[in-house]
PDB file of C-alpha atoms in Angstrom:
ATOM      1  CA  MET A  17      -0.112   0.102   0.097  1.00 78.00           C
ATOM      2  CA  ALA A  18       1.256   3.433  -0.969  1.00 87.00           C
ATOM      3  CA  LEU A  19       2.463   5.439   2.171  1.00 94.00           C
ATOM      4  CA  LEU A  20      -0.294   8.049   2.115  1.00 96.00           C
ATOM      5  CA  ALA A  21      -3.252   5.745   0.733  1.00 95.00           C
ATOM      6  CA  ASN A  22      -6.617   7.240   1.856  1.00 94.00           C
ATOM      7  CA  LYS A  23      -4.639   9.896   3.053  1.00 98.00           C
ATOM      8  CA  THR A  24      -5.825  13.569   2.120  1.00 99.00           C
ATOM      9  CA  ALA A  25      -3.173  16.965   2.640  1.00 99.00           C
ATOM     10  CA  ILE A  26      -3.884  20.430   1.970  1.00 99.00           C
ATOM     11  CA  VAL A  27      -0.597  22.015   0.352  1.00 99.00           C
ATOM     12  CA  THR A  28      -0.624  26.479  -0.422  1.00 98.00           C
ATOM     13  CA  GLY A  29       0.877  27.724  -2.443  1.00 95.00           C
ATOM     14  CA  ALA A  30       0.649  24.502  -4.607  1.00 95.00           C
ATOM     15  CA  SER A  31       0.604  25.387  -8.808  1.00 95.00           C
ATOM     16  CA  SER A  32       3.948  26.688  -8.353  1.00 92.00           C
ATOM     17  CA  GLY A  33       7.236  25.334  -7.361  1.00 91.00           C
ATOM     18  CA  ILE A  34       7.969  24.192  -3.963  1.00 93.00           C
ATOM     19  CA  GLY A  35       4.353  23.274  -3.415  1.00 94.00           C
ATOM     20  CA  ARG A  36       3.914  21.335  -6.716  1.00 95.00           C
ATOM     21  CA  ALA A  37       6.764  19.244  -5.950  1.00 95.00           C
ATOM     22  CA  ILE A  38       5.578  18.806  -2.104  1.00 97.00           C
ATOM     23  CA  ALA A  39       1.821  17.907  -4.156  1.00 98.00           C
ATOM     24  CA  LEU A  40       3.143  15.651  -6.296  1.00 98.00           C
ATOM     25  CA  LYS A  41       5.116  13.484  -4.582  1.00 98.00           C
ATOM     26  CA  PHE A  42       2.129  13.314  -1.908  1.00 98.00           C
ATOM     27  CA  ALA A  43      -0.196  12.448  -4.633  1.00 98.00           C
ATOM     28  CA  ALA A  44       2.694  10.184  -6.242  1.00 98.00           C
ATOM     29  CA  GLU A  45       2.403   8.139  -2.637  1.00 98.00           C
ATOM     30  CA  GLY A  46      -1.487   7.790  -2.860  1.00 98.00           C
ATOM     31  CA  ALA A  47      -2.609  10.775  -0.924  1.00 98.00           C
ATOM     32  CA  ASN A  48      -5.507  12.982  -1.707  1.00 99.00           C
ATOM     33  CA  VAL A  49      -4.268  16.103  -2.017  1.00 99.00           C
ATOM     34  CA  VAL A  50      -6.015  19.854  -2.530  1.00 99.00           C
ATOM     35  CA  ILE A  51      -4.031  22.973  -4.056  1.00 98.00           C
ATOM     36  CA  ALA A  52      -4.658  25.600  -2.961  1.00 98.00           C
ATOM     37  CA  ASP A  53      -3.005  28.968  -4.815  1.00 97.00           C
ATOM     38  CA  THR A  54      -4.484  32.321  -5.732  1.00 95.00           C
ATOM     39  CA  VAL A  55      -4.421  30.574  -9.673  1.00 93.00           C
ATOM     40  CA  GLU A  56      -4.019  27.462 -11.243  1.00 92.00           C
ATOM     41  CA  GLN A  57      -1.702  27.862 -13.813  1.00 87.00           C
ATOM     42  CA  PRO A  58       1.730  27.674 -12.098  1.00 87.00           C
ATOM     43  CA  ILE A  59       4.252  31.343 -12.826  1.00 81.00           C
ATOM     44  CA  GLU A  60       6.789  29.646 -14.415  1.00 77.00           C
ATOM     45  CA  GLY A  61       4.690  28.036 -17.581  1.00 79.00           C
ATOM     46  CA  GLY A  62       3.505  24.662 -18.633  1.00 84.00           C
ATOM     47  CA  GLU A  63       0.005  21.831 -17.227  1.00 92.00           C
ATOM     48  CA  SER A  64      -0.809  22.264 -14.336  1.00 96.00           C
ATOM     49  CA  THR A  65      -1.189  20.431 -10.933  1.00 97.00           C
ATOM     50  CA  VAL A  66      -4.532  19.014 -10.457  1.00 97.00           C
ATOM     51  CA  GLY A  67      -3.367  17.847 -14.242  1.00 97.00           C
ATOM     52  CA  MET A  68      -0.085  15.926 -13.387  1.00 97.00           C
ATOM     53  CA  ILE A  69      -1.100  15.059 -10.223  1.00 98.00           C
ATOM     54  CA  ARG A  70      -4.624  13.361 -12.337  1.00 98.00           C
ATOM     55  CA  ALA A  71      -2.609  12.362 -15.928  1.00 97.00           C
ATOM     56  CA  ALA A  72      -0.633  10.388 -13.469  1.00 97.00           C
ATOM     57  CA  GLY A  73      -3.790   8.615 -12.074  1.00 97.00           C
ATOM     58  CA  GLY A  74      -4.049  10.297  -8.913  1.00 98.00           C
ATOM     59  CA  THR A  75      -6.176  12.782  -7.242  1.00 98.00           C
ATOM     60  CA  ALA A  76      -6.566  16.545  -6.998  1.00 98.00           C
ATOM     61  CA  ILE A  77      -9.008  19.181  -6.588  1.00 98.00           C
ATOM     62  CA  TYR A  78      -8.418  23.278  -7.319  1.00 98.00           C
ATOM     63  CA  LEU A  79      -9.622  25.499  -4.487  1.00 98.00           C
ATOM     64  CA  LYS A  80      -8.711  29.134  -5.299  1.00 98.00           C
ATOM     65  CA  THR A  81      -7.736  30.556  -1.694  1.00 98.00           C
ATOM     66  CA  ASP A  82      -5.418  33.856  -1.204  1.00 97.00           C
ATOM     67  CA  ILE A  83      -4.802  32.790   3.096  1.00 98.00           C
ATOM     68  CA  SER A  84      -4.527  36.133   3.918  1.00 98.00           C
ATOM     69  CA  ASP A  85      -8.039  36.392   3.595  1.00 98.00           C
ATOM     70  CA  TRP A  86      -9.771  33.959   7.225  1.00 98.00           C
ATOM     71  CA  THR A  87     -12.981  33.510   5.187  1.00 99.00           C
ATOM     72  CA  ALA A  88     -10.615  31.728   2.558  1.00 98.00           C
ATOM     73  CA  VAL A  89      -8.979  29.173   4.944  1.00 99.00           C
ATOM     74  CA  ASP A  90     -11.838  28.808   6.688  1.00 99.00           C
ATOM     75  CA  ALA A  91     -13.884  27.722   3.679  1.00 99.00           C
ATOM     76  CA  LEU A  92     -10.811  26.020   2.130  1.00 99.00           C
ATOM     77  CA  VAL A  93     -10.939  23.085   5.439  1.00 99.00           C
ATOM     78  CA  GLY A  94     -14.655  23.234   5.684  1.00 98.00           C
ATOM     79  CA  VAL A  95     -14.943  22.580   1.524  1.00 99.00           C
ATOM     80  CA  THR A  96     -11.589  19.567   1.622  1.00 99.00           C
ATOM     81  CA  VAL A  97     -13.813  17.984   4.312  1.00 99.00           C
ATOM     82  CA  ALA A  98     -16.658  17.856   2.820  1.00 98.00           C
ATOM     83  CA  GLN A  99     -15.734  16.300  -0.094  1.00 98.00           C
ATOM     84  CA  PHE A 100     -12.715  13.470   1.224  1.00 98.00           C
ATOM     85  CA  GLY A 101     -14.448  13.015   4.836  1.00 98.00           C
ATOM     86  CA  ARG A 102     -11.595  14.422   6.856  1.00 98.00           C
ATOM     87  CA  LEU A 103      -7.917  16.209   6.993  1.00 99.00           C
ATOM     88  CA  ASP A 104      -4.526  14.576   7.341  1.00 99.00           C
ATOM     89  CA  ALA A 105      -2.361  16.210   6.701  1.00 99.00           C
ATOM     90  CA  MET A 106      -1.781  21.070   5.865  1.00 99.00           C
ATOM     91  CA  VAL A 107       1.479  22.249   4.178  1.00 99.00           C
ATOM     92  CA  ASN A 108       1.832  25.428   5.000  1.00 98.00           C
ATOM     93  CA  ASN A 109       4.175  26.653   2.007  1.00 97.00           C
ATOM     94  CA  ALA A 110       2.602  29.624   0.329  1.00 96.00           C
ATOM     95  CA  ALA A 111       4.209  32.437   0.097  1.00 94.00           C
ATOM     96  CA  ILE A 112       5.192  35.924  -1.324  1.00 93.00           C
ATOM     97  CA  TYR A 113       9.034  37.855  -1.509  1.00 88.00           C
ATOM     98  CA  THR A 114       9.855  41.480  -1.367  1.00 89.00           C
ATOM     99  CA  SER A 115      13.565  42.271  -1.304  1.00 90.00           C
ATOM    100  CA  THR A 116      14.343  45.397   0.670  1.00 94.00           C
ATOM    101  CA  ASN A 117      15.765  46.703   3.874  1.00 95.00           C
ATOM    102  CA  LEU A 118      14.089  49.144   6.719  1.00 97.00           C
ATOM    103  CA  VAL A 119      14.285  52.087   4.936  1.00 97.00           C
ATOM    104  CA  GLU A 120      13.520  50.280   1.444  1.00 96.00           C
ATOM    105  CA  THR A 121       9.906  48.707   3.387  1.00 96.00           C
ATOM    106  CA  THR A 122       7.224  50.398   2.304  1.00 97.00           C
ATOM    107  CA  PRO A 123       3.651  49.712   5.338  1.00 97.00           C
ATOM    108  CA  GLU A 124       2.147  48.713   2.178  1.00 97.00           C
ATOM    109  CA  GLN A 125       5.299  45.684   1.499  1.00 97.00           C
ATOM    110  CA  TRP A 126       5.278  44.860   5.376  1.00 97.00           C
ATOM    111  CA  ASN A 127       1.378  44.143   5.342  1.00 97.00           C
ATOM    112  CA  ARG A 128       1.197  42.561   2.348  1.00 97.00           C
ATOM    113  CA  VAL A 129       4.510  40.125   3.336  1.00 96.00           C
ATOM    114  CA  ILE A 130       3.241  39.922   7.006  1.00 97.00           C
ATOM    115  CA  GLY A 131       0.135  39.346   5.674  1.00 97.00           C
ATOM    116  CA  VAL A 132       0.409  36.774   3.303  1.00 97.00           C
ATOM    117  CA  ASN A 133       3.406  34.390   5.010  1.00 97.00           C
ATOM    118  CA  LEU A 134       2.655  35.163   8.729  1.00 97.00           C
ATOM    119  CA  THR A 135      -1.203  35.708   9.294  1.00 98.00           C
ATOM    120  CA  GLY A 136      -1.650  33.719   6.346  1.00 98.00           C
ATOM    121  CA  SER A 137       0.046  30.233   8.540  1.00 98.00           C
ATOM    122  CA  PHE A 138      -1.668  31.547  11.516  1.00 99.00           C
ATOM    123  CA  TYR A 139      -5.015  31.535   9.907  1.00 99.00           C
ATOM    124  CA  CYS A 140      -4.483  28.356   8.352  1.00 99.00           C
ATOM    125  CA  ASN A 141      -2.904  26.015  11.251  1.00 99.00           C
ATOM    126  CA  LYS A 142      -5.064  27.498  13.278  1.00 99.00           C
ATOM    127  CA  ARG A 143      -8.359  26.172  10.589  1.00 99.00           C
ATOM    128  CA  ALA A 144      -6.211  22.594  10.655  1.00 99.00           C
ATOM    129  CA  VAL A 145      -5.494  22.558  14.292  1.00 99.00           C
ATOM    130  CA  THR A 146      -9.591  23.466  14.914  1.00 98.00           C
ATOM    131  CA  GLN A 147     -10.635  20.433  12.301  1.00 99.00           C
ATOM    132  CA  MET A 148      -7.753  18.084  13.706  1.00 99.00           C
ATOM    133  CA  LEU A 149      -9.155  17.642  17.021  1.00 99.00           C
ATOM    134  CA  THR A 150     -12.700  16.762  15.851  1.00 98.00           C
ATOM    135  CA  GLN A 151     -10.753  13.880  14.467  1.00 98.00           C
ATOM    136  CA  ALA A 152     -10.521  10.076  15.209  1.00 97.00           C
ATOM    137  CA  PRO A 153      -6.617   9.421  15.849  1.00 95.00           C
ATOM    138  CA  VAL A 154      -5.321   7.463  13.479  1.00 95.00           C
ATOM    139  CA  ASN A 155      -2.299   5.323  14.725  1.00 93.00           C
ATOM    140  CA  GLU A 156      -2.352   7.899  17.156  1.00 95.00           C
ATOM    141  CA  VAL A 157      -2.256  10.781  15.728  1.00 97.00           C
ATOM    142  CA  ARG A 158      -4.838  13.121  14.890  1.00 98.00           C
ATOM    143  CA  GLY A 159      -3.221  15.231  11.940  1.00 98.00           C
ATOM    144  CA  ARG A 160       0.200  16.539  10.565  1.00 98.00           C
ATOM    145  CA  ILE A 161       0.660  19.886   9.972  1.00 99.00           C
ATOM    146  CA  ILE A 162       3.639  21.130   7.811  1.00 98.00           C
ATOM    147  CA  ASN A 163       4.861  25.093   7.445  1.00 98.00           C
ATOM    148  CA  ILE A 164       7.789  25.957   5.061  1.00 96.00           C
ATOM    149  CA  SER A 165       9.705  28.378   6.843  1.00 92.00           C
ATOM    150  CA  SER A 166      12.951  29.229   4.958  1.00 84.00           C
ATOM    151  CA  GLN A 167      17.227  30.096   6.295  1.00 77.00           C
ATOM    152  CA  HIS A 168      15.823  33.316   5.923  1.00 78.00           C
ATOM    153  CA  GLY A 169      14.063  32.585   8.654  1.00 70.00           C
ATOM    154  CA  MET A 170      16.925  31.799  11.482  1.00 76.00           C
ATOM    155  CA  ILE A 171      19.895  33.816   9.924  1.00 80.00           C
ATOM    156  CA  ALA A 172      20.305  37.597   9.094  1.00 82.00           C
ATOM    157  CA  CYS A 173      20.310  39.055   4.830  1.00 83.00           C
ATOM    158  CA  PRO A 174      21.175  41.883   3.875  1.00 87.00           C
ATOM    159  CA  GLY A 175      18.070  43.475   2.429  1.00 86.00           C
ATOM    160  CA  ASP A 176      15.184  41.135   3.099  1.00 88.00           C
ATOM    161  CA  LEU A 177      13.913  42.709   6.206  1.00 93.00           C
ATOM    162  CA  PRO A 178       9.776  41.669   5.936  1.00 94.00           C
ATOM    163  CA  TYR A 179      10.404  38.466   4.399  1.00 91.00           C
ATOM    164  CA  SER A 180      13.077  37.736   7.355  1.00 94.00           C
ATOM    165  CA  VAL A 181      10.885  38.643   9.600  1.00 95.00           C
ATOM    166  CA  SER A 182       7.826  36.596   8.628  1.00 96.00           C
ATOM    167  CA  LYS A 183       9.864  33.273   7.832  1.00 94.00           C
ATOM    168  CA  GLY A 184      11.254  33.488  11.546  1.00 95.00           C
ATOM    169  CA  GLY A 185       7.888  34.426  13.311  1.00 96.00           C
ATOM    170  CA  ILE A 186       6.720  30.536  10.940  1.00 97.00           C
ATOM    171  CA  VAL A 187       9.396  29.353  13.012  1.00 96.00           C
ATOM    172  CA  GLN A 188       8.097  30.206  16.714  1.00 97.00           C
ATOM    173  CA  MET A 189       4.676  29.555  15.457  1.00 98.00           C
ATOM    174  CA  THR A 190       5.450  25.977  14.624  1.00 98.00           C
ATOM    175  CA  ARG A 191       7.623  25.106  18.164  1.00 98.00           C
ATOM    176  CA  GLN A 192       4.704  27.235  19.997  1.00 98.00           C
ATOM    177  CA  ILE A 193       2.330  24.792  18.226  1.00 99.00           C
ATOM    178  CA  ALA A 194       3.718  21.547  18.398  1.00 98.00           C
ATOM    179  CA  VAL A 195       3.746  22.249  22.284  1.00 98.00           C
ATOM    180  CA  ASP A 196       0.173  23.604  23.157  1.00 98.00           C
ATOM    181  CA  HIS A 197      -1.165  20.544  21.528  1.00 98.00           C
ATOM    182  CA  ALA A 198       1.150  17.255  21.403  1.00 98.00           C
ATOM    183  CA  ASP A 199      -1.006  16.423  23.935  1.00 97.00           C
ATOM    184  CA  ASP A 200      -3.485  16.268  21.274  1.00 98.00           C
ATOM    185  CA  LEU A 201      -2.245  13.982  18.809  1.00 98.00           C
ATOM    186  CA  ILE A 202      -1.319  16.236  16.189  1.00 99.00           C
ATOM    187  CA  VAL A 203       2.315  16.586  14.900  1.00 98.00           C
ATOM    188  CA  CYS A 204       3.794  20.065  13.836  1.00 98.00           C
ATOM    189  CA  ASN A 205       6.508  20.440  12.251  1.00 98.00           C
ATOM    190  CA  ALA A 206       8.882  23.079  10.134  1.00 97.00           C
ATOM    191  CA  ILE A 207      10.709  23.194   7.018  1.00 94.00           C
ATOM    192  CA  ALA A 208      13.287  25.545   6.261  1.00 86.00           C
ATOM    193  CA  PRO A 209      14.885  25.171   2.377  1.00 83.00           C
ATOM    194  CA  GLY A 210      17.676  26.671   1.746  1.00 82.00           C
ATOM    195  CA  LYS A 211      18.293  28.906  -1.739  1.00 75.00           C
ATOM    196  CA  ILE A 212      16.364  27.084  -4.402  1.00 72.00           C
ATOM    197  CA  ILE A 213      15.074  28.165  -8.015  1.00 66.00           C
ATOM    198  CA  THR A 214      11.833  27.446  -8.506  1.00 62.00           C
ATOM    199  CA  GLY A 215       9.286  28.775 -11.653  1.00 56.00           C
ATOM    200  CA  LYS A 216      10.742  32.358 -12.361  1.00 49.00           C
ATOM    201  CA  PRO A 217      13.002  33.278  -9.214  1.00 43.00           C
ATOM    202  CA  GLY A 218      11.070  35.909  -7.264  1.00 44.00           C
ATOM    203  CA  VAL A 219       8.083  36.158  -8.646  1.00 48.00           C
ATOM    204  CA  ALA A 220       5.088  34.458  -6.965  1.00 46.00           C
ATOM    205  CA  ASN A 221       1.259  34.156  -8.089  1.00 44.00           C
ATOM    206  CA  ASP A 222       0.238  36.790  -5.543  1.00 45.00           C
ATOM    207  CA  PRO A 223      -2.214  38.391  -8.481  1.00 40.00           C
TER     208      PRO A 223
END
């Protein structure tokens, strides 16, 4: 049996880049995958993630989602559970990037990056945990959360203020959720990738 057979996972920011690779791997391991992104087509062009998964015989749906909007995140999890019965894994990958230092960063840039990267992750974590608390454990786990941070969340890089602050916040949020909900049988971890060329470097699905 495939490793993730009969499991359901949401992957945010999965139309392109790292999220797309995660979604494809989850599907290859048998998971039902929900692609949550602001647009369905990848920024690098080519076939959609859902199309690739279905062509390979997997199960996937696309749900247009702006994770900086609580109502959209609430609906994302609600539709997922209505269609597949439960939520086994939440991968919080969606992010945007602004390469600016303190003086260069406008209030609008700050609010947008923090709104998507940090507040959006808070919304997704909160809604996922709320759902997982209602589910019966499977192999002693109610659900798993994977937050995609960055090495920029742990080291200082020149001209990287809003992005690095948002990713550092994700690291601490992950620690706190893991501690607060370990007894609830919810597992929360973070991954901090290094420099990866994905799609069009520095470009995000942020219409």
